[in-house]
Coordinates of C-alpha atoms and ligand atoms in Angstrom, one line a residue:
M237 CA 87.0 40.6 78.4
A238 CA 88.7 43.7 79.8
D239 CA 87.5 45.6 82.8
T240 CA 84.9 48.1 81.4
G241 CA 86.1 50.8 83.7
V242 CA 82.6 51.6 84.9
N243 CA 83.9 53.4 87.9
E244 CA 87.0 55.0 86.5
G245 CA 85.6 58.2 85.1
A246 CA 84.9 59.8 88.4
L247 CA 88.2 59.1 90.0
V248 CA 91.1 61.5 90.1
P249 CA 94.1 59.8 91.6
T250 CA 96.1 62.9 92.3
S251 CA 95.0 66.4 93.4
A252 CA 97.4 69.3 93.6
A253 CA 95.3 71.0 96.2
L254 CA 95.2 68.1 98.6
P255 CA 98.6 66.5 98.2
S256 CA 98.6 64.7 101.6
L257 CA 95.3 62.9 101.3
P258 CA 95.5 59.1 100.8
Y259 CA 94.0 57.8 97.5
E260 CA 91.8 55.3 99.3
L261 CA 90.3 55.1 102.8
P262 CA 89.9 51.8 104.6
L263 CA 86.3 50.8 105.4
R264 CA 86.3 49.2 108.9
P265 CA 83.7 46.6 109.8
V266 CA 81.8 47.3 113.0
E267 CA 81.4 43.8 114.3
G268 CA 82.8 40.2 114.2
M269 CA 86.3 38.9 113.8
A270 CA 87.2 41.6 111.3
R271 CA 86.6 44.2 114.0
W272 CA 88.1 42.3 116.9
L273 CA 91.2 40.9 115.2
G274 CA 91.9 43.8 112.9
R275 CA 93.2 44.0 109.4
V276 CA 96.4 42.0 109.9
L277 CA 95.3 39.1 112.1
Q278 CA 91.9 38.5 110.5
P279 CA 93.3 37.3 107.2
L280 CA 95.7 35.0 109.0
A281 CA 92.9 33.5 111.1
F282 CA 90.7 33.1 108.1
R283 CA 93.5 31.4 106.1
M284 CA 93.8 28.7 108.8
I285 CA 90.3 27.6 107.9
S286 CA 91.0 27.9 104.2
M287 CA 89.1 31.1 103.8
I288 CA 90.6 33.9 101.6
E289 CA 88.6 37.0 101.1
Q290 CA 88.6 39.0 97.9
R291 CA 91.2 41.8 98.0
T292 CA 89.9 45.4 98.2
D293 CA 91.7 46.4 95.0
T294 CA 89.6 43.8 93.1
M295 CA 86.4 45.1 94.6
S296 CA 85.2 47.4 91.9
G297 CA 83.5 46.9 88.6
P298 CA 81.5 44.0 87.2
L299 CA 84.2 41.4 87.0
T300 CA 86.5 39.9 89.6
P301 CA 89.9 38.9 88.2
V302 CA 91.0 35.3 88.5
D303 CA 93.9 36.6 90.6
G304 CA 92.2 38.0 93.7
Y305 CA 89.0 35.9 93.5
F306 CA 88.0 34.7 97.0
R307 CA 88.5 31.1 98.1
R308 CA 86.6 28.9 100.4
D309 CA 87.3 25.1 100.7
R310 CA 88.8 22.4 102.8
H311 CA 92.5 23.2 102.1
R312 CA 93.3 20.3 99.8
H313 CA 93.2 21.0 96.1
P314 CA 93.3 17.9 94.1
E315 CA 95.6 17.9 91.0
V316 CA 93.5 16.5 88.3
D317 CA 94.8 15.1 85.0
A318 CA 92.3 16.2 82.4
A319 CA 93.4 13.3 80.1
T320 CA 92.3 10.6 82.5
W321 CA 89.5 12.6 84.3
R322 CA 86.0 11.3 83.8
L323 CA 82.7 13.0 84.8
R324 CA 80.7 10.0 86.1
I325 CA 76.9 10.3 85.8
T326 CA 74.7 7.8 87.7
G327 CA 71.1 7.4 88.7
T328 CA 69.8 8.9 85.5
A329 CA 68.2 7.4 82.4
A330 CA 71.5 5.6 81.7
D331 CA 74.7 5.6 83.8
G332 CA 77.7 6.9 81.9
A333 CA 80.8 9.0 82.0
L334 CA 82.1 11.9 79.9
T335 CA 85.7 12.6 79.1
F336 CA 87.0 16.2 79.3
D337 CA 87.0 16.5 75.5
Q338 CA 83.4 15.2 75.3
L339 CA 82.3 17.7 78.0
R340 CA 84.0 20.6 76.1
D341 CA 82.4 19.6 72.8
L342 CA 78.9 20.0 74.2
P343 CA 77.2 23.3 73.3
R344 CA 78.1 25.9 76.0
E345 CA 76.3 28.8 77.7
E346 CA 77.7 31.7 79.6
R347 CA 76.8 32.9 83.1
L348 CA 77.9 36.2 84.7
C349 CA 76.9 35.7 88.3
V350 CA 77.7 36.5 91.9
M351 CA 79.3 33.6 93.6
E352 CA 78.9 34.1 97.3
C353 CA 79.6 31.9 100.4
A354 CA 76.4 31.5 102.4
G355 CA 78.2 32.8 105.5
N356 CA 79.6 35.9 103.7
G357 CA 79.3 39.1 105.8
N358 CA 77.7 37.5 108.8
H359 CA 78.0 38.8 112.4
V360 CA 80.9 36.5 113.1
M361 CA 82.9 37.5 110.1
G362 CA 82.2 41.2 110.2
S363 CA 83.9 41.7 106.8
A364 CA 82.3 40.5 103.6
G365 CA 84.9 39.4 101.1
L366 CA 83.7 35.9 100.4
L367 CA 82.2 36.7 97.1
G368 CA 83.2 37.3 93.5
Q369 CA 81.7 37.7 90.1
A370 CA 83.2 36.0 87.0
R371 CA 82.1 35.0 83.5
W372 CA 81.8 31.2 83.5
S373 CA 81.0 29.1 80.5
G374 CA 80.1 25.4 80.0
P375 CA 77.3 23.2 79.0
T376 CA 74.1 23.5 81.1
L377 CA 73.4 20.7 83.5
R378 CA 70.4 19.8 81.3
T379 CA 72.7 19.5 78.3
V380 CA 75.1 17.2 80.2
L381 CA 72.2 15.1 81.4
E382 CA 70.6 15.0 77.9
S383 CA 73.9 13.8 76.4
G384 CA 73.3 10.6 78.4
G385 CA 69.6 10.2 77.7
G386 CA 68.2 12.7 80.2
P387 CA 67.6 12.6 84.0
G388 CA 65.4 9.5 83.9
P389 CA 63.9 8.9 87.3
A390 CA 66.2 11.5 89.1
T391 CA 64.4 14.4 90.7
H392 CA 67.4 15.4 92.9
F393 CA 71.2 15.5 92.3
A394 CA 74.3 15.2 94.5
F395 CA 77.5 16.7 93.1
H396 CA 80.7 15.1 94.3
G397 CA 84.1 16.8 94.3
L398 CA 87.3 15.0 94.0
D399 CA 89.0 16.7 96.9
P400 CA 89.9 14.2 99.6
I401 CA 88.8 15.2 103.1
P402 CA 91.2 13.8 105.7
L403 CA 89.5 11.3 108.1
V404 CA 86.2 11.3 106.2
R405 CA 87.9 10.2 103.1
R406 CA 85.1 11.3 100.8
G407 CA 85.2 14.3 98.5
Y408 CA 83.1 17.4 99.2
H409 CA 79.5 16.9 98.1
Y410 CA 76.3 19.0 97.9
G411 CA 72.8 18.3 96.6
L412 CA 70.0 20.3 95.0
S413 CA 66.7 19.4 93.4
L414 CA 66.5 19.3 89.6
D415 CA 63.9 22.0 89.8
E416 CA 66.2 24.4 91.6
L417 CA 69.1 23.6 89.2
D418 CA 66.8 24.3 86.2
R419 CA 65.5 27.5 87.7
A420 CA 69.0 28.7 88.4
G421 CA 70.3 27.8 84.9
A422 CA 73.1 25.7 86.4
I423 CA 76.1 25.0 84.2
V424 CA 79.1 22.6 84.4
A425 CA 81.7 25.4 83.9
V426 CA 84.9 24.7 82.0
T427 CA 86.1 28.3 81.7
M428 CA 86.3 31.3 84.1
N429 CA 86.8 34.8 82.5
G430 CA 87.7 33.1 79.3
Q431 CA 90.4 30.8 80.7
P432 CA 90.4 27.1 81.7
L433 CA 89.6 26.9 85.4
P434 CA 92.6 27.4 87.5
R435 CA 93.3 24.6 90.0
P436 CA 92.0 26.4 93.1
R437 CA 88.8 27.1 91.2
G438 CA 88.1 23.4 90.5
F439 CA 90.0 22.4 87.3
P440 CA 88.8 20.8 85.1
A441 CA 85.1 21.4 85.8
R442 CA 82.9 22.9 88.5
L443 CA 79.2 23.4 89.0
V444 CA 78.0 27.0 88.8
V445 CA 74.5 27.6 90.1
P446 CA 73.6 31.3 89.6
G447 CA 71.5 32.7 92.4
I448 CA 72.1 29.9 94.9
Y449 CA 74.9 30.2 97.6
S450 CA 78.2 28.8 96.5
M451 CA 78.4 25.8 98.8
S452 CA 76.6 24.2 95.9
H453 CA 79.2 25.3 93.3
V454 CA 81.1 22.1 93.7
K455 CA 84.7 22.3 92.5
W456 CA 86.8 19.4 90.9
L457 CA 83.5 17.8 89.9
G458 CA 83.9 14.1 89.5
H459 CA 80.4 12.6 89.9
I460 CA 76.9 13.7 89.2
E461 CA 74.6 11.4 91.2
G462 CA 70.9 11.3 90.3
K463 CA 68.6 10.6 93.2
T464 CA 64.9 10.2 93.7
A465 CA 65.0 12.0 97.1
P466 CA 66.9 15.1 98.4
H467 CA 70.6 14.4 99.0
M468 CA 71.1 14.7 102.8
G469 CA 74.9 14.6 103.1
I470 CA 76.6 16.4 106.0
H471 CA 76.8 19.8 104.2
N472 CA 73.1 19.8 103.3
R473 CA 71.8 18.3 106.5
W474 CA 74.0 20.1 109.1
V475 CA 76.7 22.5 107.9
F476 CA 74.9 25.1 105.8
T477 CA 71.7 25.4 107.8
N478 CA 69.9 28.1 109.8
H479 CA 67.1 27.7 112.3
E480 CA 63.8 29.4 111.4
L481 CA 60.8 30.0 113.5
Q482 CA 57.8 28.4 111.7
D483 CA 54.4 28.0 113.3
G484 CA 55.9 28.5 116.8
A485 CA 58.7 26.0 116.4
W486 CA 62.4 26.4 115.4
V487 CA 63.2 24.2 112.4
R488 CA 66.4 23.6 110.5
V489 CA 66.4 25.2 107.0
Q490 CA 69.1 24.7 104.4
A491 CA 70.8 27.8 102.8
R492 CA 69.7 28.3 99.3
W493 CA 68.9 31.4 97.2
I494 CA 71.0 34.6 97.8
G495 CA 68.8 37.3 99.4
L496 CA 68.7 40.9 98.5
K497 CA 72.0 42.6 99.6
S498 CA 74.4 45.3 98.9
M499 CA 77.7 46.6 100.2
V500 CA 80.1 49.5 100.1
T501 CA 83.4 48.1 98.7
R502 CA 85.6 51.2 98.3
C503 CA 86.1 54.8 99.2
Q504 CA 88.5 56.5 96.8
R505 CA 89.5 60.1 96.4
S506 CA 87.8 62.1 93.7
A507 CA 88.0 65.7 92.5
A508 CA 85.2 66.8 94.7
G509 CA 85.8 64.6 97.7
W510 CA 85.4 60.9 97.8
T511 CA 83.7 58.3 95.5
L512 CA 82.0 55.5 97.3
T513 CA 81.7 52.3 95.1
G514 CA 79.8 49.1 95.7
W515 CA 77.5 46.4 94.6
A516 CA 73.9 45.4 95.0
W517 CA 72.7 41.8 94.2
G518 CA 70.6 38.9 95.2
G519 CA 66.9 38.4 95.4
G520 CA 66.6 37.2 91.8
T521 CA 65.0 40.4 90.6
P522 CA 66.7 43.4 89.0
I523 CA 67.9 46.2 91.3
A524 CA 65.7 49.3 91.1
A525 CA 67.7 51.6 93.4
I526 CA 70.6 51.8 95.8
E527 CA 70.7 54.3 98.7
V528 CA 73.7 55.4 100.6
T529 CA 74.0 56.9 104.1
V530 CA 77.0 58.6 105.5
D531 CA 75.3 59.7 108.8
G532 CA 74.5 56.4 110.4
G533 CA 71.2 56.0 108.7
R534 CA 69.5 59.4 109.4
T535 CA 69.5 60.3 105.7
W536 CA 69.8 58.1 102.6
E537 CA 70.7 59.4 99.1
P538 CA 70.3 57.6 95.8
A539 CA 73.5 56.2 94.1
E540 CA 74.1 56.0 90.4
F541 CA 74.3 52.5 89.0
T542 CA 75.0 50.4 86.0
P543 CA 72.8 47.3 85.3
P544 CA 74.7 44.1 84.4
Q545 CA 73.5 44.0 80.8
A546 CA 75.4 47.2 80.1
Y547 CA 78.8 46.0 81.4
F548 CA 80.5 44.6 78.3
P549 CA 79.7 46.7 75.2
E550 CA 82.3 44.9 73.0
D551 CA 81.4 41.4 74.2
P552 CA 77.8 41.5 75.3
L553 CA 76.2 38.9 77.5
A554 CA 73.4 36.8 76.1
A555 CA 69.9 37.4 77.5
G556 CA 69.5 35.5 80.7
A557 CA 73.2 35.2 81.3
H558 CA 73.3 37.9 83.9
T559 CA 70.0 37.3 85.9
H560 CA 72.1 36.8 89.1
A561 CA 74.8 39.3 88.5
W562 CA 75.6 42.2 90.8
T563 CA 74.8 45.8 89.9
V564 CA 77.7 48.3 90.3
W565 CA 77.0 51.6 91.9
T566 CA 78.8 54.8 92.8
W567 CA 78.0 57.8 95.0
Q568 CA 79.9 61.1 95.2
W569 CA 80.7 62.1 98.8
K570 CA 81.3 65.8 98.4
A571 CA 84.1 67.1 100.7
P572 CA 83.1 65.7 104.0
A573 CA 84.6 67.4 107.1
P574 CA 87.4 65.4 108.8
G575 CA 86.0 62.9 111.3
D576 CA 84.6 59.4 111.8
Y577 CA 81.5 58.4 109.8
E578 CA 79.2 55.4 109.9
I579 CA 78.3 54.5 106.3
A580 CA 76.2 51.9 104.6
C581 CA 74.1 51.2 101.5
R582 CA 70.7 49.6 101.0
A583 CA 69.3 47.9 97.9
R584 CA 65.7 48.0 96.5
D585 CA 64.5 45.7 93.8
V586 CA 62.0 46.2 91.1
D587 CA 59.3 44.4 93.1
G588 CA 59.6 47.0 95.8
R589 CA 61.4 44.9 98.3
V590 CA 64.0 46.7 100.5
Q591 CA 67.1 45.3 102.1
D592 CA 66.6 44.7 105.8
L593 CA 68.2 47.0 108.3
E594 CA 68.1 44.3 111.1
Q595 CA 68.5 40.6 111.3
D596 CA 65.2 38.9 110.9
P597 CA 64.2 37.7 114.5
K598 CA 62.6 34.6 113.0
V599 CA 66.0 33.4 111.6
R600 CA 68.9 32.2 113.6
G601 CA 72.2 31.1 112.2
H602 CA 75.3 32.2 110.2
F603 CA 73.9 32.0 106.7
N604 CA 72.1 34.4 104.3
Q605 CA 72.4 37.4 106.6
T606 CA 71.1 40.0 104.3
R607 CA 70.9 43.0 106.6
V608 CA 72.6 46.3 105.8
K609 CA 76.4 46.1 106.4
W610 CA 77.8 49.1 108.3
R611 CA 81.3 50.4 107.9
R612 CA 83.3 53.0 109.8
V613 CA 85.5 55.4 107.9
R614 CA 87.8 58.0 109.2
V615 CA 88.0 61.0 106.8
P616 CA 91.3 62.9 107.2
Ligands
LIG848 N1 85.0 20.3 95.8 C1 84.7 21.4 96.6 N2 83.8 22.3 96.1 C2 83.5 23.4 96.9 C3 84.0 23.5 98.2 C4 84.9 22.5 98.7 O1 85.4 22.6 99.8 N3 85.2 21.5 97.8 N4 83.6 24.6 98.9 C5 82.4 25.3 98.6 C6 82.1 26.5 99.2 S1 81.6 26.5 100.8 C7 82.3 27.7 98.6 S2 81.9 29.2 99.4 C8 82.8 27.8 97.2 C9 84.0 28.7 97.1 O2 84.4 28.8 95.8 P1 85.9 29.4 95.4 O3 86.9 28.7 96.4 O4 86.2 29.1 94.0 O5 85.8 30.8 95.7 O6 83.1 26.5 96.7 C10 82.3 25.5 97.1 N5 82.7 24.3 96.3
LIG849 MO1 81.0 28.6 101.4

């Protein structure tokens, strides 16, 4: 699965006429830690809380390489021996356990999907590198459940990771309803971009829930627990929640489906000036248009884009495998004069919805901040 080079055609890495121009311009966030700490200190601060953003040089095209993929966890990566590992399943029609070989022998499906931390790109971070897109494969959760006689009485599931959390002594866990898992087309992934899962990505198996924020994509999966009521562990109940104004009262709401979003990821030199590249995703419906502004929002111009199903001509994706994949876009910035610019992009979907310019005043919290992400760029 090679990079399809969707963006490469427009790029001219060297130009005899403009020998002193850099090949790529940094896009500086306008708020949050990324702005206040700067490009050297911010990654160090983020690393202290086990948060590693995707590198800029991996931020083009439809596929994030395994090396460079963002990371967000609680520091400790369990070392799992696949020979003795078992995937325990309880609370379903019949309790049971699968070995790694049994799991790998089940029929697999593939998903190309955005994996995005619910807090990605919020006002505290400023930057927006906690997302990636890979081709994952594994049996669907349904297939796994059916291999043991079906969900039985379970209407909700908790997914338990094997990572020990100091003090709490329990692995990471997150829960979703069976209805949400079915609608997302959740899989128990055993490969990432055609390889066995690397240890930081959850070897030997992780849950992948296309369209739902990645706090639910439990790594080092050890136990699927069927329940007859929503799982209300700490991450569901407290950690990944916003407050929303509903009927005059602020209520706590769990992060779930990824909202309609886009971002400018790179600004690279081209023959005629600069090529802006980025992604648009979320909302669960295909992207209809992406608009770019380089004058602080006074004017917006349409970008060119490639829909996900066109990404891999030699190794096409099955229908339904890319419902929650990002769309790659480019826009040619023709010879702007030297100076400072405020740039951004905005996504529209086929149902006519448009990405918000401002934070919704009825939502408070760090998660699912969909509003347009401004960047400053200094053109030499
Ligand atoms: N077992 C386990 N799974 C986990 C986590 C964790 O700490 N432990 N973190 C979650 C969160 S908050 C995110 S954003 C994603 C990040 O996935 P990645 O580290 O593979 O990029 O994993 C999720 N799955
Ligand atoms: Mo996250």
